[in-house]
mmCIF file of C-alpha atoms and ligand atoms in Angstrom:
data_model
loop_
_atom_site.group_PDB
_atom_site.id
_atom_site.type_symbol
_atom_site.label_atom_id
_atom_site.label_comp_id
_atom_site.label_asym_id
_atom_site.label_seq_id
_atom_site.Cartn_x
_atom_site.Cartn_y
_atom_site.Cartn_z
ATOM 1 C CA UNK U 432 132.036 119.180 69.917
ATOM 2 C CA UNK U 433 128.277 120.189 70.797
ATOM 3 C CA UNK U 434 126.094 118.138 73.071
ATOM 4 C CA UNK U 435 123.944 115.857 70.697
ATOM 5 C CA UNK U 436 120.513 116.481 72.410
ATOM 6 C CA UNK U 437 117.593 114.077 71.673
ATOM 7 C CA UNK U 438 114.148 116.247 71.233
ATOM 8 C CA UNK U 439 110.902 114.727 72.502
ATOM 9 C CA UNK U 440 107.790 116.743 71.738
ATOM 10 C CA UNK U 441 103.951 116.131 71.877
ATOM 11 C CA UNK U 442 102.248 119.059 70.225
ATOM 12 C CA UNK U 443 102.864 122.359 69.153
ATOM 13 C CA UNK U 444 106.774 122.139 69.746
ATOM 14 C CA UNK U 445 107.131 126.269 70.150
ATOM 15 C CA UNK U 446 109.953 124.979 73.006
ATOM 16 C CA UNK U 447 111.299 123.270 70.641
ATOM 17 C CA UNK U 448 111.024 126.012 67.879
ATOM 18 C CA UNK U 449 112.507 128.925 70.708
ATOM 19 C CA UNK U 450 115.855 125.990 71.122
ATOM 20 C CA UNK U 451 116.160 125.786 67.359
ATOM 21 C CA UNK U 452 116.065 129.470 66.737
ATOM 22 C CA UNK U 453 118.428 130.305 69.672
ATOM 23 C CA UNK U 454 120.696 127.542 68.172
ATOM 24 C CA UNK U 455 120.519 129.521 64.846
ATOM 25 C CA UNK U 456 121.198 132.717 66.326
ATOM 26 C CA UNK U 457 124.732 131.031 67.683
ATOM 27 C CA UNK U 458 123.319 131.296 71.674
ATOM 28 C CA UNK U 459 122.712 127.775 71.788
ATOM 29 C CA UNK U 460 125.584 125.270 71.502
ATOM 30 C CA UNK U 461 124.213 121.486 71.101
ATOM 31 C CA UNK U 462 123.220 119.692 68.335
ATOM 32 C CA UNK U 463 119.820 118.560 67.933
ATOM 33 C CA UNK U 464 120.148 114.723 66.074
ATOM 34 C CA UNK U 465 117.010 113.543 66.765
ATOM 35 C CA UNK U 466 113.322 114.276 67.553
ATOM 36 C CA UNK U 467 110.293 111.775 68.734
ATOM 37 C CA UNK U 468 106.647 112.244 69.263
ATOM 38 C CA UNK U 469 103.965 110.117 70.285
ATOM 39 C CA UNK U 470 101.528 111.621 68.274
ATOM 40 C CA UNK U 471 102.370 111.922 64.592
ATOM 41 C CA UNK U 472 99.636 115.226 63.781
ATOM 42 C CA UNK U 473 102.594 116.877 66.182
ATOM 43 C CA UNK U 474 103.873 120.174 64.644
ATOM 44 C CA UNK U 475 107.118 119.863 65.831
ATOM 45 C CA UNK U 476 107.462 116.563 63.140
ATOM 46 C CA UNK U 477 107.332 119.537 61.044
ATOM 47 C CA UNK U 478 110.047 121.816 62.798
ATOM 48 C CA UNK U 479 112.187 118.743 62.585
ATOM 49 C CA UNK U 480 111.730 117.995 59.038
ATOM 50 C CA UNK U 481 112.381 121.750 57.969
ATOM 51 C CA UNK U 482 115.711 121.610 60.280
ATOM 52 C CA UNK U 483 116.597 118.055 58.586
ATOM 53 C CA UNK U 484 116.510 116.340 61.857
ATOM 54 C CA UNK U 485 115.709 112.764 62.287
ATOM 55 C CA UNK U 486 112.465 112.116 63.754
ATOM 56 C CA UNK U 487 110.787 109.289 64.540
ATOM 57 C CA UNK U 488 107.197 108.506 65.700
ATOM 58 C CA UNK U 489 107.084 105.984 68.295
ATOM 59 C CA UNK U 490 104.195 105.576 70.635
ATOM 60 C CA UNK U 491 103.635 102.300 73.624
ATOM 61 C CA UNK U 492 100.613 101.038 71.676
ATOM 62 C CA UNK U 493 102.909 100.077 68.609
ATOM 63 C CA UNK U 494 104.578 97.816 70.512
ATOM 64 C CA UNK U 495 103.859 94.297 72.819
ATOM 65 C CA UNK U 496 105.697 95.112 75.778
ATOM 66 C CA UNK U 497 106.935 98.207 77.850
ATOM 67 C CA UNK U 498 110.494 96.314 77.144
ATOM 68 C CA UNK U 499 110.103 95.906 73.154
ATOM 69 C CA UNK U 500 108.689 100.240 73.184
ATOM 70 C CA UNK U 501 112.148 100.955 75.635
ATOM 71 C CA UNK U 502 114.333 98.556 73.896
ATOM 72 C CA UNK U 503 112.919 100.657 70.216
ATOM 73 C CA UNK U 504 114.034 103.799 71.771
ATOM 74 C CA UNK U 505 117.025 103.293 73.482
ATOM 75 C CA UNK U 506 118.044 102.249 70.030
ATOM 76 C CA UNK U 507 117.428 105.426 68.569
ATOM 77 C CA UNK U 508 119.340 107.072 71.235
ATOM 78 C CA UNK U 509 122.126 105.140 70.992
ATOM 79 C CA UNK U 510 122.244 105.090 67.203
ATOM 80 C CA UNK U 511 122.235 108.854 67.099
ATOM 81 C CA UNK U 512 124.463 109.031 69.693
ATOM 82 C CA UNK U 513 122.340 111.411 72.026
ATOM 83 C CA UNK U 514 123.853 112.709 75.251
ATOM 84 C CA UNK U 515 121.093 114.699 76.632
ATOM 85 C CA UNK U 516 117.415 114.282 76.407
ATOM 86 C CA UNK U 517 115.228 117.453 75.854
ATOM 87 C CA UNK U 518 111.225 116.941 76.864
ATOM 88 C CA UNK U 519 109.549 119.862 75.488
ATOM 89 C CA UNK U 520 105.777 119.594 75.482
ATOM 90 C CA UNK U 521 106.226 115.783 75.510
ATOM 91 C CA UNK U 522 103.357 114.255 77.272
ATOM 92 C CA UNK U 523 104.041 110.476 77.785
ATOM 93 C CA UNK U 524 105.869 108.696 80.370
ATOM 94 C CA UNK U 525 108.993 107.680 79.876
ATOM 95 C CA UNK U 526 110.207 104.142 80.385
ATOM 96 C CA UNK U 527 111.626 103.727 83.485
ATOM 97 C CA UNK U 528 114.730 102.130 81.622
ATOM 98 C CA UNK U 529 115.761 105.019 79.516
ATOM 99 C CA UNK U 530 115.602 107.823 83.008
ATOM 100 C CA UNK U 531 117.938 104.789 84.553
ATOM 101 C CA UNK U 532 120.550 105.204 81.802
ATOM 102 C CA UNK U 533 119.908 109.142 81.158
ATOM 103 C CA UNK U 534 119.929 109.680 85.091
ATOM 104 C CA UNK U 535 120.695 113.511 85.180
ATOM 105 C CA UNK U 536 120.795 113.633 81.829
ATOM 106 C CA UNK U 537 117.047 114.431 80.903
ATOM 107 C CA UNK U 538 115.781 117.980 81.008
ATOM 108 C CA UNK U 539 111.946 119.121 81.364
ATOM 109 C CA UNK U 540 109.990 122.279 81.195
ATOM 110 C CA UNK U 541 107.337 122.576 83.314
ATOM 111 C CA UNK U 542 104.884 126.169 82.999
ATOM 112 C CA UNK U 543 104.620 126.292 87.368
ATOM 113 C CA UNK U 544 107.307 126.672 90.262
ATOM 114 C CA UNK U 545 107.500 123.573 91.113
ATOM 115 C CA UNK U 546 107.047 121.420 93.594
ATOM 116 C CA UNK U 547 103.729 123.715 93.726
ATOM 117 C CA UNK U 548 101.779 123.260 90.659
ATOM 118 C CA UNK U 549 103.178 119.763 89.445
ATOM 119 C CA UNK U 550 102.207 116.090 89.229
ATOM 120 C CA UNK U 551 100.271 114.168 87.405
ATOM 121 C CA UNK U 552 97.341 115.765 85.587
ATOM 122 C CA UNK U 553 99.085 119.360 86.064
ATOM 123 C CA UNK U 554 100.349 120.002 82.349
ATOM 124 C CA UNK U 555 99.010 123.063 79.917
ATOM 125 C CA UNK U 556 96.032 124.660 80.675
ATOM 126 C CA UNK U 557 95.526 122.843 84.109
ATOM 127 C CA UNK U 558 98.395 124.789 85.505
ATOM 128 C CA UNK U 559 97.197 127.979 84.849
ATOM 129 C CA UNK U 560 94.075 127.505 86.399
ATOM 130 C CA UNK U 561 94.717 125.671 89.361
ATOM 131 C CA UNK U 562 97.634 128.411 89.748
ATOM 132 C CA UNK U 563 94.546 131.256 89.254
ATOM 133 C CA UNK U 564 92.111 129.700 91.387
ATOM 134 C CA UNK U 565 94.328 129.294 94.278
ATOM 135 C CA UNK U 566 95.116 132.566 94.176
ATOM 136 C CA UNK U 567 98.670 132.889 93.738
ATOM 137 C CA UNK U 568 100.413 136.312 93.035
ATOM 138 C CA UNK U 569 103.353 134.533 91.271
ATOM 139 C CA UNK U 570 103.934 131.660 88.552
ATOM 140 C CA UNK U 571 106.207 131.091 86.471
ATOM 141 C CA UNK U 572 109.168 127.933 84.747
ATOM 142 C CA UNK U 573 110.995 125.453 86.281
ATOM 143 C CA UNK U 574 113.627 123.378 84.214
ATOM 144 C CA UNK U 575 114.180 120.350 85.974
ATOM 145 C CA UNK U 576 115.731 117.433 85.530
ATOM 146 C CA UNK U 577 113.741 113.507 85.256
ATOM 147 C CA UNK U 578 113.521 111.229 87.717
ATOM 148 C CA UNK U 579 110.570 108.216 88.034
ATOM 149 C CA UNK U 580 108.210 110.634 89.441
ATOM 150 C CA UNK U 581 106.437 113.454 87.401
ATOM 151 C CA UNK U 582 107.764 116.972 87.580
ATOM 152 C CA UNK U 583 109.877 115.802 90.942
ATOM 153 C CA UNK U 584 113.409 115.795 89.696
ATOM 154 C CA UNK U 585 116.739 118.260 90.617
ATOM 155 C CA UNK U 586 115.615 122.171 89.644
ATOM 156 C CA UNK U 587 117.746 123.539 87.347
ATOM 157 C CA UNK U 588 116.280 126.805 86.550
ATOM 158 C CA UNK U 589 113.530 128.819 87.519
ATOM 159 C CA UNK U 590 111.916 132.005 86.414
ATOM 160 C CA UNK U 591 108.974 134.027 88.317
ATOM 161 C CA UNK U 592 105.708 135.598 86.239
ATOM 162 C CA UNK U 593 103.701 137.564 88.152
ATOM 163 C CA UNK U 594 100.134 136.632 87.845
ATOM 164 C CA UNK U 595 98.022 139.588 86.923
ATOM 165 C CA UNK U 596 94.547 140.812 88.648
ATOM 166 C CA UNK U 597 92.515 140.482 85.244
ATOM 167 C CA UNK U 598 94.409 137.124 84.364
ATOM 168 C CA UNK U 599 92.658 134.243 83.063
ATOM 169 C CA UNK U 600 94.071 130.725 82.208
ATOM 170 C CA UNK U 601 94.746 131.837 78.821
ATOM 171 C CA UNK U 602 96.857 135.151 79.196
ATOM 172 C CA UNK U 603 98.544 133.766 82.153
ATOM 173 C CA UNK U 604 99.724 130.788 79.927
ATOM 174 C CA UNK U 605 101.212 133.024 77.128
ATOM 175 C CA UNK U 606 103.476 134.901 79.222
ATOM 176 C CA UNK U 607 104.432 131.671 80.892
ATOM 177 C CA UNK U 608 105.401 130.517 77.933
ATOM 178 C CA UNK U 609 107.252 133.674 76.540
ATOM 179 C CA UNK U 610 109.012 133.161 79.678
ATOM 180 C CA UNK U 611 109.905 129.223 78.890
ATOM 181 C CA UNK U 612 111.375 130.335 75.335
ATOM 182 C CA UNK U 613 113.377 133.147 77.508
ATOM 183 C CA UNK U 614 114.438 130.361 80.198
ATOM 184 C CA UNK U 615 114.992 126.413 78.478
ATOM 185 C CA UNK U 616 117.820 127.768 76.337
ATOM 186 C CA UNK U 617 119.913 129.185 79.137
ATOM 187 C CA UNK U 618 119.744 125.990 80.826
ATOM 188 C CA UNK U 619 120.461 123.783 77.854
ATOM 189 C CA UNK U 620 123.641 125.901 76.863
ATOM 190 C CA UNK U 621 124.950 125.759 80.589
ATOM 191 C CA UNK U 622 124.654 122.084 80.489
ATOM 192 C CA UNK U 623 126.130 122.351 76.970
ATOM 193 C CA UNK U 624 128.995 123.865 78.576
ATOM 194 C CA UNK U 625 129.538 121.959 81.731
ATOM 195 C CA UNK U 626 128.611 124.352 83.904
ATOM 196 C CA UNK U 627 125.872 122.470 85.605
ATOM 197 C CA UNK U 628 126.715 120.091 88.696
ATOM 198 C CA UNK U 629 123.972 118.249 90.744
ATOM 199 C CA UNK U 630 124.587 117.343 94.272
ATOM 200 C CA UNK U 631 121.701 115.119 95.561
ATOM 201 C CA UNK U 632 118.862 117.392 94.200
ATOM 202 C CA UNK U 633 121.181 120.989 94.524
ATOM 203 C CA UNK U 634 122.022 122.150 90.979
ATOM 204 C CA UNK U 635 124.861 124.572 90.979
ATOM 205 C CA UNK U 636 125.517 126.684 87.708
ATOM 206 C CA UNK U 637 128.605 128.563 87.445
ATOM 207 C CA UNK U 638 127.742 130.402 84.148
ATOM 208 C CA UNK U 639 127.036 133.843 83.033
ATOM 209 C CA UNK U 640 124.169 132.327 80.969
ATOM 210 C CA UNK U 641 121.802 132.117 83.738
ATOM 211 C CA UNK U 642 122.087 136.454 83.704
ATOM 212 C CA UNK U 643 119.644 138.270 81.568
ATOM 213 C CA UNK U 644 121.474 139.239 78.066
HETATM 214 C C1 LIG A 933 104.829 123.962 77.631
HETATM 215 O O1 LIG A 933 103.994 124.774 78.402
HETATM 216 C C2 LIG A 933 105.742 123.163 78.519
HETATM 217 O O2 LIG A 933 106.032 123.801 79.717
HETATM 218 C C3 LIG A 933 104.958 121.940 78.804
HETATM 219 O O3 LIG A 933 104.234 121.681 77.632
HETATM 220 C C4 LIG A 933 104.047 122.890 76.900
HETATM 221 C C5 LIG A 933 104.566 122.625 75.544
HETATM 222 O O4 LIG A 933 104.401 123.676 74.665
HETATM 223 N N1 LIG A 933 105.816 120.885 79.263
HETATM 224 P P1 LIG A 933 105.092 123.625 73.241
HETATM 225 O O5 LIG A 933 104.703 122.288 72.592
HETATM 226 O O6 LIG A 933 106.558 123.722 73.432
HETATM 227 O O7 LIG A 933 104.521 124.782 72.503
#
């Protein structure tokens, strides 16, 4: 049986499109049974519908309470039966309730090494350019996994970019990316495949996965 991952997306969703294609190819073994956004204009509603997975809008303002928005989703997780939790791109908070019953079992992609480059306020573009204008010869991907604070939980996987001299924010950010297509997959399929165990914040992977193929 494959790992029924939960997909939560933002905006463009090209994390989200690398996963599904990988899946197709037969690299990646989960199942993806359901997708949210916050923000409905998101393209990966579109990936979603053309893969027939169930998505569902859901954002904190449709709702009275931060109980009534966690209660809402938590529903949908259970309902679809999700194991694992998948953030690509997804830019919200989420409730402290659902990383208490997911603990360990929420993944993120995040286009720095962390710690360095992370926090609140460092997503997209604002990596890239804090990362140029402190001068750093490397960058690169962590997949971590979620705890309460942003971009803080157990590092899964990593992967170094050099940062080039004539780099700005923008070419620095497309071979981060390229790099988080090459990297998000290998860590979903070695927790697909139980080969991922997390000792206080020390992720060990026994898995030929992590190798370049
Ligand atoms: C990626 O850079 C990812 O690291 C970050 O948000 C961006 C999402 O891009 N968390 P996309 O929506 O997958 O194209």
């Amino acid at each position: 049986m494959s790992m029924r991952c939960a997909v939560f997306a933002s905006g463009g969703g090209s994390n989200f499109g690398a996963l599904l294609d990988r899946k197709v190819k037969g690299d990646l073994h989960v199942d993806f049974v359901l997708m949210i956004g916050n923000n409905s204009k998101a393209a990966a509603f579109d990936r979603a519908n053309s893969n027939n997975i169930p998505a569902l809008h859901l954002a904190p303002s449709h709702f009275h309470s931060e109980e009534e928005y966690a209660q809402t989703m938590m529903n949908a997780l259970t309902e679809a039966k999700a194991e694992l939790i998948v953030l690509a791109g997804y830019m919200k908070k989420l409730p402290s309730r659902i990383v208490k019953e997911y603990h360990n079992k929420i993944v993120n992609i995040h286009p720095g090494l962390l710690p360095a480059f992370g926090g609140k306020g460092m997503y997209g573009i604002n990596v890239h350019k804090a990362v140029l204008e402190y001068g750093a010869k490397v960058s690169g991907v962590t997949v971590h996994f979620v705890d309460e604070e942003y971009d803080h939980g157990p590092v899964i996987m990593q992967k170094t970019v050099a940062v080039l001299d004539d780099d700005d924010a923008e070419t620095l950010a497309s071979r981060v990316l390229e790099a988080e297509h090459d990297t998000y997959w290998r860590a979903l399929e070695a927790i697909a495949l139980g080969q991922i165990s997390v000792e206080g914040r020390r992720v060990k992977i026994q898995s030929e996965v992590n190798s370049e193929n």
